[in-house]
Amino acid sequence: MIDELILMFKKMAEALLSANEKHKLITRHLQEVLGDDRLRKILEERDLRVYWGTATTGRPHIGYFVPMAKIADFLHAGCEVTILFADLHAFLDNMKAPWELLGHRTVYYEHIIKAMLKSIGVPLEKLKFIRGTDYQLSREYTLDLYRLSSVVTEHDAKKAGAEVVKQVASPLLSGLLYPGLQALDEEYLKVDAQFGGVDQRKIFTFAEENLPSIGYAKRIHLMNPMVPGLTGEKMSASVEESKIDLLDAPEQVKKKLKRAFCEPGNIENNGVLAFCKSVIFPLLKDENLVLPRSAQYGGPMPFSNYTQLEESFAKQEVHPGELKNGVEIYLNRLLEPIRKEFESEDMQKLTLNAYPPPVPVQQKKKRYSPITYEGTPPSD
């Protein structure tokens, strides 16, 4: 009963937000918005329909909390949000997800993304979940893909996927189809906007330029900044040392944070600080981020917003070790319910099926041919 009342009051609060307040929530912490005028116009008339897609490739890591925090903003702004598990995209991207593992990985993504959303308090009933193969193999979609292919050059398709599709010396034709599918998803999911990282910008502009060529409207594009990983570079599911897995045990989290790049006073390419900015503070709401510190050095340090934390770190009033300890505490709070959900035998089996351990490559032993001599060897 209490939960129902809380949900009712939340819905009432969302309905009372003005178009400007909704716009502020939707766009806060974004790096770029393409089509802001259209966004404002829609919000004056109704709630925004937006989707976020994720290719079901490597195991999701803590960097995925960045889009999850933004999805929470969209929901608070009254948006209708669709999450696309882009299984076909995962296969087309240089076979990052082999066909025989695709089904298992998609189910894994569904479970872990939903567990993440629950851990940050997002009500799943307000979201729509869909797989790419639910509609991307239909006759209508396939025909539209051919129509789009007839107006897009090889150069433009390759350029659009340059930041997202794996780049290799001899690219496969499948990678050139990737941007076209992502553009068509906007039409087939019936959304006003697509949300993603700023690394998707070339695909977003590709969609804006080419969808009108086959009679479909251009959409709004909302872009998050890319959050640096633990090494200071882009966080990647395929680079083990750059990320913390969502199922890492507390001791693994501690170990990886301890090794994370976090130079005293350096606020550039600092993955630990970036996580505070993009995830912790947006999710804290009215709570302070408290960094533990012994009484000998002044006791715990509370911060009510990211700007305070960044300024204190830049002035070296906060030591990297203190920052890491505080992030470790909060991160484990987020990860604990996800770990619990994946403790069951079924979830462990799913994880193993989706990401089987790599088969060690055995080195072939060199065969040596027996030495032969011409003529008859001399006798004793």
mmCIF file of C-alpha atoms in Angstrom:
data_model
loop_
_atom_site.group_PDB
_atom_site.id
_atom_site.type_symbol
_atom_site.label_atom_id
_atom_site.label_comp_id
_atom_site.label_asym_id
_atom_site.label_seq_id
_atom_site.Cartn_x
_atom_site.Cartn_y
_atom_site.Cartn_z
ATOM 1 C CA MET A 1 0.000 0.000 0.000
ATOM 2 C CA ILE A 2 2.797 2.414 0.956
ATOM 3 C CA ASP A 3 4.717 1.570 -2.249
ATOM 4 C CA GLU A 4 1.587 2.270 -4.313
ATOM 5 C CA LEU A 5 1.144 5.663 -2.631
ATOM 6 C CA ILE A 6 4.804 6.577 -3.240
ATOM 7 C CA LEU A 7 4.425 5.636 -6.928
ATOM 8 C CA MET A 8 1.223 7.694 -7.166
ATOM 9 C CA PHE A 9 2.903 10.775 -5.666
ATOM 10 C CA LYS A 10 5.883 10.343 -8.030
ATOM 11 C CA LYS A 11 3.531 10.280 -11.023
ATOM 12 C CA MET A 12 1.777 13.396 -9.736
ATOM 13 C CA ALA A 13 5.133 15.170 -9.289
ATOM 14 C CA GLU A 14 6.187 14.240 -12.846
ATOM 15 C CA ALA A 15 2.892 15.548 -14.219
ATOM 16 C CA LEU A 16 3.475 18.872 -12.443
ATOM 17 C CA LEU A 17 6.896 19.433 -14.038
ATOM 18 C CA SER A 18 6.916 22.228 -16.599
ATOM 19 C CA ALA A 19 8.289 21.703 -20.114
ATOM 20 C CA ASN A 20 11.424 23.657 -19.107
ATOM 21 C CA GLU A 21 11.943 21.525 -15.997
ATOM 22 C CA LYS A 22 11.572 18.353 -18.064
ATOM 23 C CA HIS A 23 14.045 19.715 -20.614
ATOM 24 C CA LYS A 24 16.547 20.448 -17.853
ATOM 25 C CA LEU A 25 16.257 16.894 -16.479
ATOM 26 C CA ILE A 26 16.519 15.307 -19.933
ATOM 27 C CA THR A 27 19.595 17.296 -20.972
ATOM 28 C CA ARG A 28 21.554 17.621 -17.703
ATOM 29 C CA HIS A 29 25.099 16.207 -17.852
ATOM 30 C CA LEU A 30 24.769 15.550 -21.603
ATOM 31 C CA GLN A 31 27.685 16.586 -23.819
ATOM 32 C CA GLU A 32 25.596 17.376 -26.888
ATOM 33 C CA VAL A 33 22.014 17.518 -28.147
ATOM 34 C CA LEU A 34 21.184 17.400 -31.868
ATOM 35 C CA GLY A 35 17.698 18.804 -32.475
ATOM 36 C CA ASP A 36 17.164 20.799 -29.287
ATOM 37 C CA ASP A 37 14.467 23.002 -30.890
ATOM 38 C CA ARG A 38 12.448 19.901 -31.796
ATOM 39 C CA LEU A 39 12.944 18.562 -28.272
ATOM 40 C CA ARG A 40 11.526 21.737 -26.715
ATOM 41 C CA LYS A 41 8.586 21.751 -29.128
ATOM 42 C CA ILE A 42 7.636 18.147 -28.297
ATOM 43 C CA LEU A 43 7.869 18.804 -24.543
ATOM 44 C CA GLU A 44 5.418 21.700 -24.911
ATOM 45 C CA GLU A 45 2.884 19.233 -26.367
ATOM 46 C CA ARG A 46 3.552 15.832 -24.753
ATOM 47 C CA ASP A 47 6.146 13.553 -23.130
ATOM 48 C CA LEU A 48 9.208 12.489 -25.116
ATOM 49 C CA ARG A 49 9.628 8.956 -26.522
ATOM 50 C CA VAL A 50 13.300 7.940 -26.350
ATOM 51 C CA TYR A 51 15.332 4.762 -26.751
ATOM 52 C CA TRP A 52 18.753 3.536 -25.682
ATOM 53 C CA GLY A 53 20.324 0.551 -27.414
ATOM 54 C CA THR A 54 23.129 -1.704 -26.283
ATOM 55 C CA ALA A 55 24.833 -4.319 -28.458
ATOM 56 C CA THR A 56 25.030 -7.611 -26.553
ATOM 57 C CA THR A 57 28.789 -8.135 -26.855
ATOM 58 C CA GLY A 58 31.252 -8.118 -23.914
ATOM 59 C CA ARG A 59 30.178 -8.335 -20.275
ATOM 60 C CA PRO A 60 28.634 -5.059 -19.038
ATOM 61 C CA HIS A 61 30.808 -3.157 -16.532
ATOM 62 C CA ILE A 62 30.321 -0.258 -14.100
ATOM 63 C CA GLY A 63 30.487 2.202 -17.002
ATOM 64 C CA TYR A 64 26.956 1.055 -17.856
ATOM 65 C CA PHE A 65 25.740 2.877 -14.745
ATOM 66 C CA VAL A 66 26.302 6.117 -16.704
ATOM 67 C CA PRO A 67 23.435 5.492 -19.187
ATOM 68 C CA MET A 68 21.371 3.897 -16.387
ATOM 69 C CA ALA A 69 21.594 7.127 -14.346
ATOM 70 C CA LYS A 70 20.508 9.088 -17.419
ATOM 71 C CA ILE A 71 17.601 6.704 -18.050
ATOM 72 C CA ALA A 72 16.494 7.466 -14.475
ATOM 73 C CA ASP A 73 16.493 11.185 -15.429
ATOM 74 C CA PHE A 74 14.376 10.464 -18.524
ATOM 75 C CA LEU A 75 11.821 8.590 -16.433
ATOM 76 C CA HIS A 76 11.668 11.374 -13.828
ATOM 77 C CA ALA A 77 10.973 13.757 -16.723
ATOM 78 C CA GLY A 78 8.000 11.594 -17.742
ATOM 79 C CA CYS A 79 9.637 10.139 -20.886
ATOM 80 C CA GLU A 80 8.501 6.878 -22.454
ATOM 81 C CA VAL A 81 11.745 4.876 -22.506
ATOM 82 C CA THR A 82 12.587 1.813 -24.609
ATOM 83 C CA ILE A 83 15.719 -0.266 -24.019
ATOM 84 C CA LEU A 84 16.887 -2.165 -27.103
ATOM 85 C CA PHE A 85 19.047 -5.262 -26.708
ATOM 86 C CA ALA A 86 20.765 -5.024 -30.091
ATOM 87 C CA ASP A 87 21.609 -8.687 -30.614
ATOM 88 C CA LEU A 88 21.861 -8.531 -34.405
ATOM 89 C CA HIS A 89 24.181 -5.493 -34.128
ATOM 90 C CA ALA A 90 26.447 -7.542 -31.833
ATOM 91 C CA PHE A 91 26.835 -10.186 -34.535
ATOM 92 C CA LEU A 92 27.324 -7.698 -37.391
ATOM 93 C CA ASP A 93 30.111 -5.843 -35.544
ATOM 94 C CA ASN A 94 32.939 -8.110 -36.708
ATOM 95 C CA MET A 95 31.180 -11.022 -34.981
ATOM 96 C CA LYS A 96 31.903 -9.641 -31.483
ATOM 97 C CA ALA A 97 29.147 -12.015 -30.369
ATOM 98 C CA PRO A 98 29.406 -15.347 -32.249
ATOM 99 C CA TRP A 99 26.029 -16.561 -33.544
ATOM 100 C CA GLU A 100 26.037 -19.645 -31.282
ATOM 101 C CA LEU A 101 26.486 -17.424 -28.168
ATOM 102 C CA LEU A 102 24.118 -14.647 -29.242
ATOM 103 C CA GLY A 103 20.994 -16.001 -27.522
ATOM 104 C CA HIS A 104 22.785 -16.616 -24.207
ATOM 105 C CA ARG A 105 24.424 -13.177 -24.234
ATOM 106 C CA THR A 106 21.151 -11.411 -24.964
ATOM 107 C CA VAL A 107 19.453 -13.157 -22.018
ATOM 108 C CA TYR A 108 22.475 -12.266 -19.834
ATOM 109 C CA TYR A 109 22.197 -8.604 -20.852
ATOM 110 C CA GLU A 110 18.460 -8.573 -20.135
ATOM 111 C CA HIS A 111 18.986 -9.922 -16.616
ATOM 112 C CA ILE A 112 21.988 -7.781 -15.699
ATOM 113 C CA ILE A 113 20.622 -4.500 -17.123
ATOM 114 C CA LYS A 114 17.347 -5.045 -15.250
ATOM 115 C CA ALA A 115 19.324 -5.848 -12.069
ATOM 116 C CA MET A 116 21.298 -2.601 -12.510
ATOM 117 C CA LEU A 117 18.134 -0.555 -12.945
ATOM 118 C CA LYS A 118 16.602 -2.106 -9.823
ATOM 119 C CA SER A 119 19.786 -1.396 -7.838
ATOM 120 C CA ILE A 120 19.432 2.351 -8.566
ATOM 121 C CA GLY A 121 15.692 2.362 -7.823
ATOM 122 C CA VAL A 122 14.312 2.551 -11.377
ATOM 123 C CA PRO A 123 10.813 0.993 -11.647
ATOM 124 C CA LEU A 124 10.964 -1.574 -14.486
ATOM 125 C CA GLU A 125 7.232 -1.294 -15.196
ATOM 126 C CA LYS A 126 7.862 2.169 -16.662
ATOM 127 C CA LEU A 127 10.271 0.777 -19.256
ATOM 128 C CA LYS A 128 9.808 -1.169 -22.475
ATOM 129 C CA PHE A 129 12.382 -3.849 -23.328
ATOM 130 C CA ILE A 130 12.844 -5.259 -26.832
ATOM 131 C CA ARG A 131 15.360 -7.376 -28.769
ATOM 132 C CA GLY A 132 16.582 -6.305 -32.185
ATOM 133 C CA THR A 133 15.785 -9.680 -33.753
ATOM 134 C CA ASP A 134 12.147 -9.294 -32.640
ATOM 135 C CA TYR A 135 11.619 -6.960 -35.614
ATOM 136 C CA GLN A 136 14.880 -6.543 -37.571
ATOM 137 C CA LEU A 137 14.340 -9.788 -39.507
ATOM 138 C CA SER A 138 10.852 -8.822 -40.693
ATOM 139 C CA ARG A 139 10.046 -8.396 -44.393
ATOM 140 C CA GLU A 140 9.325 -4.655 -43.966
ATOM 141 C CA TYR A 141 12.542 -3.920 -42.078
ATOM 142 C CA THR A 142 14.659 -5.929 -44.529
ATOM 143 C CA LEU A 143 13.143 -4.083 -47.489
ATOM 144 C CA ASP A 144 13.843 -0.730 -45.790
ATOM 145 C CA LEU A 145 17.445 -1.793 -45.197
ATOM 146 C CA TYR A 146 17.792 -2.481 -48.941
ATOM 147 C CA ARG A 147 16.171 0.873 -49.732
ATOM 148 C CA LEU A 148 18.600 2.640 -47.396
ATOM 149 C CA SER A 149 21.544 0.731 -48.912
ATOM 150 C CA SER A 150 20.578 2.063 -52.335
ATOM 151 C CA VAL A 151 21.151 5.698 -51.263
ATOM 152 C CA VAL A 152 24.208 5.291 -48.975
ATOM 153 C CA THR A 153 27.763 5.086 -50.286
ATOM 154 C CA GLU A 154 30.339 2.628 -48.966
ATOM 155 C CA HIS A 155 32.443 5.621 -47.842
ATOM 156 C CA ASP A 156 29.591 7.114 -45.779
ATOM 157 C CA ALA A 157 28.668 3.782 -44.166
ATOM 158 C CA LYS A 158 32.289 3.127 -43.181
ATOM 159 C CA LYS A 159 32.743 6.675 -41.862
ATOM 160 C CA ALA A 160 29.530 6.452 -39.788
ATOM 161 C CA GLY A 161 30.692 3.332 -37.970
ATOM 162 C CA ALA A 162 34.323 4.404 -37.507
ATOM 163 C CA GLU A 163 34.002 5.152 -33.753
ATOM 164 C CA VAL A 164 31.731 2.225 -32.898
ATOM 165 C CA VAL A 165 32.282 -0.699 -35.268
ATOM 166 C CA LYS A 166 35.506 -2.613 -34.666
ATOM 167 C CA GLN A 167 38.116 -1.424 -37.157
ATOM 168 C CA VAL A 168 40.188 -4.133 -38.835
ATOM 169 C CA ALA A 169 42.535 -4.302 -41.821
ATOM 170 C CA SER A 170 40.012 -6.203 -43.974
ATOM 171 C CA PRO A 171 36.554 -5.027 -42.790
ATOM 172 C CA LEU A 172 33.578 -7.316 -43.280
ATOM 173 C CA LEU A 173 30.514 -6.229 -45.237
ATOM 174 C CA SER A 174 28.424 -6.778 -42.073
ATOM 175 C CA GLY A 175 30.081 -3.781 -40.380
ATOM 176 C CA LEU A 176 28.878 -1.506 -43.194
ATOM 177 C CA LEU A 177 25.268 -2.564 -42.508
ATOM 178 C CA TYR A 178 25.527 -1.616 -38.812
ATOM 179 C CA PRO A 179 24.858 2.168 -39.137
ATOM 180 C CA GLY A 180 21.860 1.521 -41.410
ATOM 181 C CA LEU A 181 20.244 -0.788 -38.879
ATOM 182 C CA GLN A 182 20.781 1.713 -36.073
ATOM 183 C CA ALA A 183 19.190 4.464 -38.160
ATOM 184 C CA LEU A 184 16.161 2.317 -39.039
ATOM 185 C CA ASP A 185 15.675 1.377 -35.376
ATOM 186 C CA GLU A 186 14.567 4.964 -34.714
ATOM 187 C CA GLU A 187 11.657 4.541 -37.131
ATOM 188 C CA TYR A 188 10.693 0.998 -36.145
ATOM 189 C CA LEU A 189 10.749 1.759 -32.413
ATOM 190 C CA LYS A 190 8.529 4.813 -33.080
ATOM 191 C CA VAL A 191 10.633 7.179 -30.959
ATOM 192 C CA ASP A 192 11.329 10.906 -31.013
ATOM 193 C CA ALA A 193 14.914 10.575 -29.817
ATOM 194 C CA GLN A 194 17.844 8.218 -29.537
ATOM 195 C CA PHE A 195 20.231 8.367 -26.564
ATOM 196 C CA GLY A 196 23.849 7.185 -26.566
ATOM 197 C CA GLY A 197 27.461 8.103 -25.938
ATOM 198 C CA VAL A 198 29.161 10.869 -27.887
ATOM 199 C CA ASP A 199 31.145 8.112 -29.652
ATOM 200 C CA GLN A 200 27.875 7.424 -31.536
ATOM 201 C CA ARG A 201 27.784 10.923 -33.053
ATOM 202 C CA LYS A 202 28.760 9.847 -36.573
ATOM 203 C CA ILE A 203 26.015 7.215 -36.617
ATOM 204 C CA PHE A 204 23.522 9.774 -35.303
ATOM 205 C CA THR A 205 24.379 12.296 -38.025
ATOM 206 C CA PHE A 206 24.274 9.450 -40.580
ATOM 207 C CA ALA A 207 20.688 8.735 -39.462
ATOM 208 C CA GLU A 208 19.721 12.426 -39.646
ATOM 209 C CA GLU A 209 21.113 12.732 -43.172
ATOM 210 C CA ASN A 210 19.759 9.476 -44.603
ATOM 211 C CA LEU A 211 16.393 8.605 -43.001
ATOM 212 C CA PRO A 212 14.638 11.486 -44.846
ATOM 213 C CA SER A 213 15.959 9.983 -48.131
ATOM 214 C CA ILE A 214 13.604 7.031 -47.686
ATOM 215 C CA GLY A 215 10.693 9.067 -46.343
ATOM 216 C CA TYR A 216 11.271 8.931 -42.578
ATOM 217 C CA ALA A 217 11.649 11.873 -40.181
ATOM 218 C CA LYS A 218 14.975 12.802 -38.622
ATOM 219 C CA ARG A 219 15.128 12.227 -34.884
ATOM 220 C CA ILE A 220 16.591 14.051 -31.882
ATOM 221 C CA HIS A 221 19.934 12.744 -30.599
ATOM 222 C CA LEU A 222 21.027 12.963 -26.960
ATOM 223 C CA MET A 223 24.705 12.284 -26.221
ATOM 224 C CA ASN A 224 26.468 11.462 -22.971
ATOM 225 C CA PRO A 225 30.181 12.258 -22.543
ATOM 226 C CA MET A 226 32.484 9.232 -22.632
ATOM 227 C CA VAL A 227 33.598 8.320 -19.118
ATOM 228 C CA PRO A 228 37.291 7.386 -18.796
ATOM 229 C CA GLY A 229 38.072 3.944 -17.444
ATOM 230 C CA LEU A 230 40.352 3.055 -14.560
ATOM 231 C CA THR A 231 43.422 3.517 -16.757
ATOM 232 C CA GLY A 232 42.381 7.042 -17.777
ATOM 233 C CA GLU A 233 41.399 5.874 -21.268
ATOM 234 C CA LYS A 234 37.922 4.912 -22.564
ATOM 235 C CA MET A 235 36.266 2.250 -20.419
ATOM 236 C CA SER A 236 35.951 -0.906 -22.516
ATOM 237 C CA ALA A 237 34.332 -4.299 -21.965
ATOM 238 C CA SER A 238 37.199 -5.890 -23.888
ATOM 239 C CA VAL A 239 40.051 -4.223 -21.942
ATOM 240 C CA GLU A 240 40.124 -5.985 -18.571
ATOM 241 C CA GLU A 241 42.289 -3.468 -16.684
ATOM 242 C CA SER A 242 40.100 -0.507 -17.728
ATOM 243 C CA LYS A 243 36.897 -1.599 -16.003
ATOM 244 C CA ILE A 244 35.205 -3.164 -12.993
ATOM 245 C CA ASP A 245 32.801 -5.982 -13.852
ATOM 246 C CA LEU A 246 29.293 -5.801 -12.377
ATOM 247 C CA LEU A 247 29.838 -9.185 -10.711
ATOM 248 C CA ASP A 248 33.302 -8.462 -9.303
ATOM 249 C CA ALA A 249 33.600 -9.380 -5.612
ATOM 250 C CA PRO A 250 34.316 -6.576 -3.069
ATOM 251 C CA GLU A 251 37.983 -7.579 -2.856
ATOM 252 C CA GLN A 252 38.295 -7.355 -6.669
ATOM 253 C CA VAL A 253 36.656 -3.906 -6.612
ATOM 254 C CA LYS A 254 39.148 -2.772 -3.957
ATOM 255 C CA LYS A 255 42.106 -4.178 -5.918
ATOM 256 C CA LYS A 256 41.061 -2.554 -9.220
ATOM 257 C CA LEU A 257 40.299 0.817 -7.624
ATOM 258 C CA LYS A 258 43.645 0.733 -5.849
ATOM 259 C CA ARG A 259 45.402 0.418 -9.232
ATOM 260 C CA ALA A 260 43.186 3.031 -10.928
ATOM 261 C CA PHE A 261 44.812 6.146 -12.386
ATOM 262 C CA CYS A 262 44.018 8.954 -9.928
ATOM 263 C CA GLU A 263 46.915 11.398 -9.743
ATOM 264 C CA PRO A 264 46.809 13.933 -6.844
ATOM 265 C CA GLY A 265 45.179 17.171 -8.002
ATOM 266 C CA ASN A 266 44.645 15.876 -11.578
ATOM 267 C CA ILE A 267 40.997 16.201 -12.635
ATOM 268 C CA GLU A 268 41.606 15.288 -16.311
ATOM 269 C CA ASN A 269 41.043 11.718 -17.565
ATOM 270 C CA ASN A 270 40.350 10.662 -13.985
ATOM 271 C CA GLY A 271 37.992 7.668 -14.141
ATOM 272 C CA VAL A 272 37.300 7.695 -10.391
ATOM 273 C CA LEU A 273 36.237 11.364 -10.391
ATOM 274 C CA ALA A 274 34.273 10.878 -13.631
ATOM 275 C CA PHE A 275 32.285 8.057 -12.008
ATOM 276 C CA CYS A 276 31.386 10.402 -9.138
ATOM 277 C CA LYS A 277 30.195 13.053 -11.603
ATOM 278 C CA SER A 278 28.216 10.822 -13.968
ATOM 279 C CA VAL A 279 26.822 8.190 -11.602
ATOM 280 C CA ILE A 280 27.171 8.793 -7.870
ATOM 281 C CA PHE A 281 25.979 12.401 -7.572
ATOM 282 C CA PRO A 282 23.022 12.065 -10.017
ATOM 283 C CA LEU A 283 21.817 9.033 -8.019
ATOM 284 C CA LEU A 284 22.410 10.443 -4.515
ATOM 285 C CA LYS A 285 19.548 12.952 -4.786
ATOM 286 C CA ASP A 286 19.400 14.563 -1.290
ATOM 287 C CA GLU A 287 22.176 12.463 0.235
ATOM 288 C CA ASN A 288 25.801 13.599 0.566
ATOM 289 C CA LEU A 289 28.772 11.648 -0.752
ATOM 290 C CA VAL A 290 30.852 11.038 2.367
ATOM 291 C CA LEU A 291 34.535 10.193 1.958
ATOM 292 C CA PRO A 292 35.933 8.326 4.969
ATOM 293 C CA ARG A 293 38.896 9.917 6.747
ATOM 294 C CA SER A 294 40.357 9.287 10.188
ATOM 295 C CA ALA A 295 39.623 11.737 13.020
ATOM 296 C CA GLN A 296 43.366 12.418 13.162
ATOM 297 C CA TYR A 297 43.092 14.177 9.777
ATOM 298 C CA GLY A 298 39.762 15.913 10.352
ATOM 299 C CA GLY A 299 37.191 13.112 10.120
ATOM 300 C CA PRO A 300 34.783 12.153 7.286
ATOM 301 C CA MET A 301 34.368 14.623 4.399
ATOM 302 C CA PRO A 302 30.791 15.192 3.130
ATOM 303 C CA PHE A 303 30.152 16.619 -0.365
ATOM 304 C CA SER A 304 26.704 17.733 -1.497
ATOM 305 C CA ASN A 305 27.620 18.163 -5.177
ATOM 306 C CA TYR A 306 30.301 17.242 -7.691
ATOM 307 C CA THR A 307 31.715 20.772 -8.070
ATOM 308 C CA GLN A 308 32.687 20.812 -4.374
ATOM 309 C CA LEU A 309 34.433 17.456 -4.724
ATOM 310 C CA GLU A 310 36.305 18.415 -7.906
ATOM 311 C CA GLU A 311 37.525 21.707 -6.402
ATOM 312 C CA SER A 312 38.713 19.983 -3.219
ATOM 313 C CA PHE A 313 40.502 17.294 -5.227
ATOM 314 C CA ALA A 314 42.144 19.893 -7.512
ATOM 315 C CA LYS A 315 43.422 21.748 -4.413
ATOM 316 C CA GLN A 316 44.671 18.389 -3.054
ATOM 317 C CA GLU A 317 42.446 18.709 0.007
ATOM 318 C CA VAL A 318 41.211 15.224 -0.901
ATOM 319 C CA HIS A 319 43.819 12.467 -1.277
ATOM 320 C CA PRO A 320 43.338 9.891 -4.094
ATOM 321 C CA GLY A 321 43.193 7.126 -1.475
ATOM 322 C CA GLU A 322 40.333 8.886 0.343
ATOM 323 C CA LEU A 323 38.434 9.368 -2.919
ATOM 324 C CA LYS A 324 38.900 5.722 -3.898
ATOM 325 C CA ASN A 325 37.751 4.507 -0.465
ATOM 326 C CA GLY A 326 34.553 6.564 -0.702
ATOM 327 C CA VAL A 327 33.809 5.391 -4.240
ATOM 328 C CA GLU A 328 34.480 1.789 -3.196
ATOM 329 C CA ILE A 329 31.827 2.006 -0.449
ATOM 330 C CA TYR A 330 29.187 3.511 -2.727
ATOM 331 C CA LEU A 331 30.028 1.244 -5.657
ATOM 332 C CA ASN A 332 29.639 -1.879 -3.526
ATOM 333 C CA ARG A 333 26.225 -0.580 -2.425
ATOM 334 C CA LEU A 334 25.214 -0.527 -6.100
ATOM 335 C CA LEU A 335 26.796 -3.879 -6.954
ATOM 336 C CA GLU A 336 25.654 -5.946 -3.953
ATOM 337 C CA PRO A 337 22.026 -6.506 -5.123
ATOM 338 C CA ILE A 338 23.337 -7.410 -8.610
ATOM 339 C CA ARG A 339 25.774 -9.950 -7.138
ATOM 340 C CA LYS A 340 22.979 -11.464 -5.038
ATOM 341 C CA GLU A 341 20.725 -11.832 -8.083
ATOM 342 C CA PHE A 342 23.464 -13.733 -9.920
ATOM 343 C CA GLU A 343 24.271 -16.106 -7.042
ATOM 344 C CA SER A 344 21.648 -18.654 -8.103
ATOM 345 C CA GLU A 345 22.655 -21.779 -9.999
ATOM 346 C CA ASP A 346 20.590 -20.705 -13.025
ATOM 347 C CA MET A 347 22.286 -17.297 -13.236
ATOM 348 C CA GLN A 348 25.749 -18.815 -12.845
ATOM 349 C CA LYS A 349 24.959 -21.293 -15.622
ATOM 350 C CA LEU A 350 23.699 -18.445 -17.829
ATOM 351 C CA THR A 351 26.915 -16.466 -17.220
ATOM 352 C CA LEU A 352 29.038 -19.477 -18.164
ATOM 353 C CA ASN A 353 26.983 -20.155 -21.315
ATOM 354 C CA ALA A 354 27.127 -16.507 -22.401
ATOM 355 C CA TYR A 355 30.830 -16.047 -21.660
ATOM 356 C CA PRO A 356 32.542 -19.454 -21.688
ATOM 357 C CA PRO A 357 36.192 -19.403 -20.618
ATOM 358 C CA PRO A 358 38.550 -19.070 -23.585
ATOM 359 C CA VAL A 359 39.937 -22.333 -24.870
ATOM 360 C CA PRO A 360 43.722 -22.247 -24.479
ATOM 361 C CA VAL A 361 45.492 -22.327 -27.819
ATOM 362 C CA GLN A 362 47.874 -25.252 -27.912
ATOM 363 C CA GLN A 363 51.172 -24.627 -29.605
ATOM 364 C CA LYS A 364 51.858 -27.147 -32.314
ATOM 365 C CA LYS A 365 55.028 -29.092 -31.743
ATOM 366 C CA LYS A 366 57.485 -28.814 -34.588
ATOM 367 C CA ARG A 367 58.103 -32.061 -36.344
ATOM 368 C CA TYR A 368 61.651 -32.743 -37.291
ATOM 369 C CA SER A 369 62.255 -34.944 -40.330
ATOM 370 C CA PRO A 370 64.867 -37.619 -39.854
ATOM 371 C CA ILE A 371 68.192 -36.712 -41.463
ATOM 372 C CA THR A 372 68.836 -38.714 -44.586
ATOM 373 C CA TYR A 373 72.124 -39.216 -46.267
ATOM 374 C CA GLU A 374 72.844 -39.960 -49.866
ATOM 375 C CA GLY A 375 74.515 -43.247 -50.396
ATOM 376 C CA THR A 376 75.209 -45.907 -47.795
ATOM 377 C CA PRO A 377 76.446 -44.782 -44.386
ATOM 378 C CA PRO A 378 79.948 -46.071 -43.663
ATOM 379 C CA SER A 379 80.046 -49.338 -41.704
ATOM 380 C CA ASP A 380 82.120 -49.829 -38.584
#
